[in-house]
Amino acid sequence: MPRLGEKYSIAIDVISKPPADYQTDAYFEQDLPVAPAVMVGDEIVVEGADVSDHEVEACICRHLGLPDPEPLKKGMLNRLFKKS
């Protein structure tokens, strides 16, 4: 995430709490996504699961009105190490 913040000159806020903090009534009253989650602006990119860097970068680009980033290349090393 910090790499994307530098690349697009945007603020990245990372909030990390113990899992029990995300399962309280007070948390649910805030109408926030289920952790782990990634939000860009008001858009929930993913909640309750992992997400690829490319998907987050594409959402940032849409949010900033920029063209989508280049698709990931499916080379031998990417397939070997299952990079997404």
mmCIF file of C-alpha atoms in Angstrom:
data_model
loop_
_atom_site.group_PDB
_atom_site.id
_atom_site.type_symbol
_atom_site.label_atom_id
_atom_site.label_comp_id
_atom_site.label_asym_id
_atom_site.label_seq_id
_atom_site.Cartn_x
_atom_site.Cartn_y
_atom_site.Cartn_z
ATOM 1 C CA MET A 1 0.000 0.000 0.000
ATOM 2 C CA PRO A 2 2.700 2.574 0.785
ATOM 3 C CA ARG A 3 4.145 2.026 -2.712
ATOM 4 C CA LEU A 4 0.789 2.988 -4.235
ATOM 5 C CA GLY A 5 0.579 6.059 -1.993
ATOM 6 C CA GLU A 6 3.921 7.260 -3.325
ATOM 7 C CA LYS A 7 3.090 6.410 -6.944
ATOM 8 C CA TYR A 8 -0.221 8.314 -6.950
ATOM 9 C CA SER A 9 0.518 10.967 -4.274
ATOM 10 C CA ILE A 10 -2.434 9.955 -2.131
ATOM 11 C CA ALA A 11 -2.817 9.381 1.584
ATOM 12 C CA ILE A 12 -2.984 5.753 2.672
ATOM 13 C CA ASP A 13 -4.464 5.071 6.116
ATOM 14 C CA VAL A 14 -3.828 1.604 7.495
ATOM 15 C CA ILE A 15 -5.905 0.668 10.523
ATOM 16 C CA SER A 16 -4.928 -2.452 12.397
ATOM 17 C CA LYS A 17 -6.698 -3.670 15.502
ATOM 18 C CA PRO A 18 -7.081 -6.994 17.264
ATOM 19 C CA PRO A 19 -9.777 -9.143 15.604
ATOM 20 C CA ALA A 20 -12.025 -8.873 18.658
ATOM 21 C CA ASP A 21 -12.288 -5.081 18.117
ATOM 22 C CA TYR A 22 -13.909 -5.679 14.714
ATOM 23 C CA GLN A 23 -16.606 -7.908 16.183
ATOM 24 C CA THR A 24 -18.166 -5.463 18.644
ATOM 25 C CA ASP A 25 -21.567 -3.793 18.397
ATOM 26 C CA ALA A 26 -19.821 -0.397 18.338
ATOM 27 C CA TYR A 27 -17.859 -1.408 15.214
ATOM 28 C CA PHE A 28 -20.970 -2.651 13.393
ATOM 29 C CA GLU A 29 -22.811 0.586 14.253
ATOM 30 C CA GLN A 30 -20.172 2.498 12.249
ATOM 31 C CA ASP A 31 -21.357 0.677 9.087
ATOM 32 C CA LEU A 32 -17.788 -0.188 8.118
ATOM 33 C CA PRO A 33 -16.840 -3.290 6.098
ATOM 34 C CA VAL A 34 -15.980 -6.624 7.677
ATOM 35 C CA ALA A 35 -12.240 -6.857 8.334
ATOM 36 C CA PRO A 36 -9.927 -7.478 6.624
ATOM 37 C CA ALA A 37 -11.079 -4.879 4.153
ATOM 38 C CA VAL A 38 -9.784 -2.334 1.666
ATOM 39 C CA MET A 39 -11.659 0.870 0.913
ATOM 40 C CA VAL A 40 -10.808 3.557 -1.639
ATOM 41 C CA GLY A 41 -12.777 6.655 -0.801
ATOM 42 C CA ASP A 42 -16.267 5.369 -0.023
ATOM 43 C CA GLU A 43 -15.905 2.304 -2.284
ATOM 44 C CA ILE A 44 -15.330 -1.051 -0.622
ATOM 45 C CA VAL A 45 -12.815 -2.870 -2.817
ATOM 46 C CA VAL A 46 -12.943 -6.067 -0.764
ATOM 47 C CA GLU A 47 -14.112 -7.145 2.664
ATOM 48 C CA GLY A 48 -13.410 -10.303 4.591
ATOM 49 C CA ALA A 49 -10.772 -11.478 2.102
ATOM 50 C CA ASP A 50 -7.410 -10.673 0.565
ATOM 51 C CA VAL A 51 -7.087 -8.585 -2.588
ATOM 52 C CA SER A 52 -4.325 -8.240 -5.174
ATOM 53 C CA ASP A 53 -2.201 -5.105 -5.424
ATOM 54 C CA HIS A 54 -3.324 -4.757 -9.039
ATOM 55 C CA GLU A 55 -7.005 -4.693 -8.089
ATOM 56 C CA VAL A 56 -6.379 -2.008 -5.438
ATOM 57 C CA GLU A 57 -4.306 0.021 -7.914
ATOM 58 C CA ALA A 58 -7.080 -0.195 -10.530
ATOM 59 C CA CYS A 59 -9.615 1.058 -7.976
ATOM 60 C CA ILE A 60 -7.317 3.957 -7.017
ATOM 61 C CA CYS A 61 -6.984 4.884 -10.690
ATOM 62 C CA ARG A 62 -10.782 4.866 -11.141
ATOM 63 C CA HIS A 63 -11.171 6.978 -8.005
ATOM 64 C CA LEU A 64 -8.637 9.529 -9.325
ATOM 65 C CA GLY A 65 -10.098 9.496 -12.858
ATOM 66 C CA LEU A 66 -6.936 7.938 -14.316
ATOM 67 C CA PRO A 67 -6.716 5.114 -16.850
ATOM 68 C CA ASP A 68 -6.454 1.603 -15.421
ATOM 69 C CA PRO A 69 -2.899 0.328 -14.849
ATOM 70 C CA GLU A 70 -1.313 -2.057 -17.299
ATOM 71 C CA PRO A 71 -2.581 -5.625 -16.863
ATOM 72 C CA LEU A 72 -0.210 -7.982 -15.130
ATOM 73 C CA LYS A 73 1.997 -9.999 -17.425
ATOM 74 C CA LYS A 74 1.460 -13.746 -17.169
ATOM 75 C CA GLY A 75 5.104 -14.757 -17.515
ATOM 76 C CA MET A 76 6.707 -17.976 -16.406
ATOM 77 C CA LEU A 77 7.901 -16.592 -13.048
ATOM 78 C CA ASN A 78 4.499 -15.057 -12.266
ATOM 79 C CA ARG A 79 2.820 -18.384 -12.957
ATOM 80 C CA LEU A 80 5.483 -20.275 -11.013
ATOM 81 C CA PHE A 81 5.116 -18.067 -7.923
ATOM 82 C CA LYS A 82 1.369 -17.424 -8.478
ATOM 83 C CA LYS A 83 1.704 -13.660 -8.305
ATOM 84 C CA SER A 84 -1.580 -11.851 -8.771
#
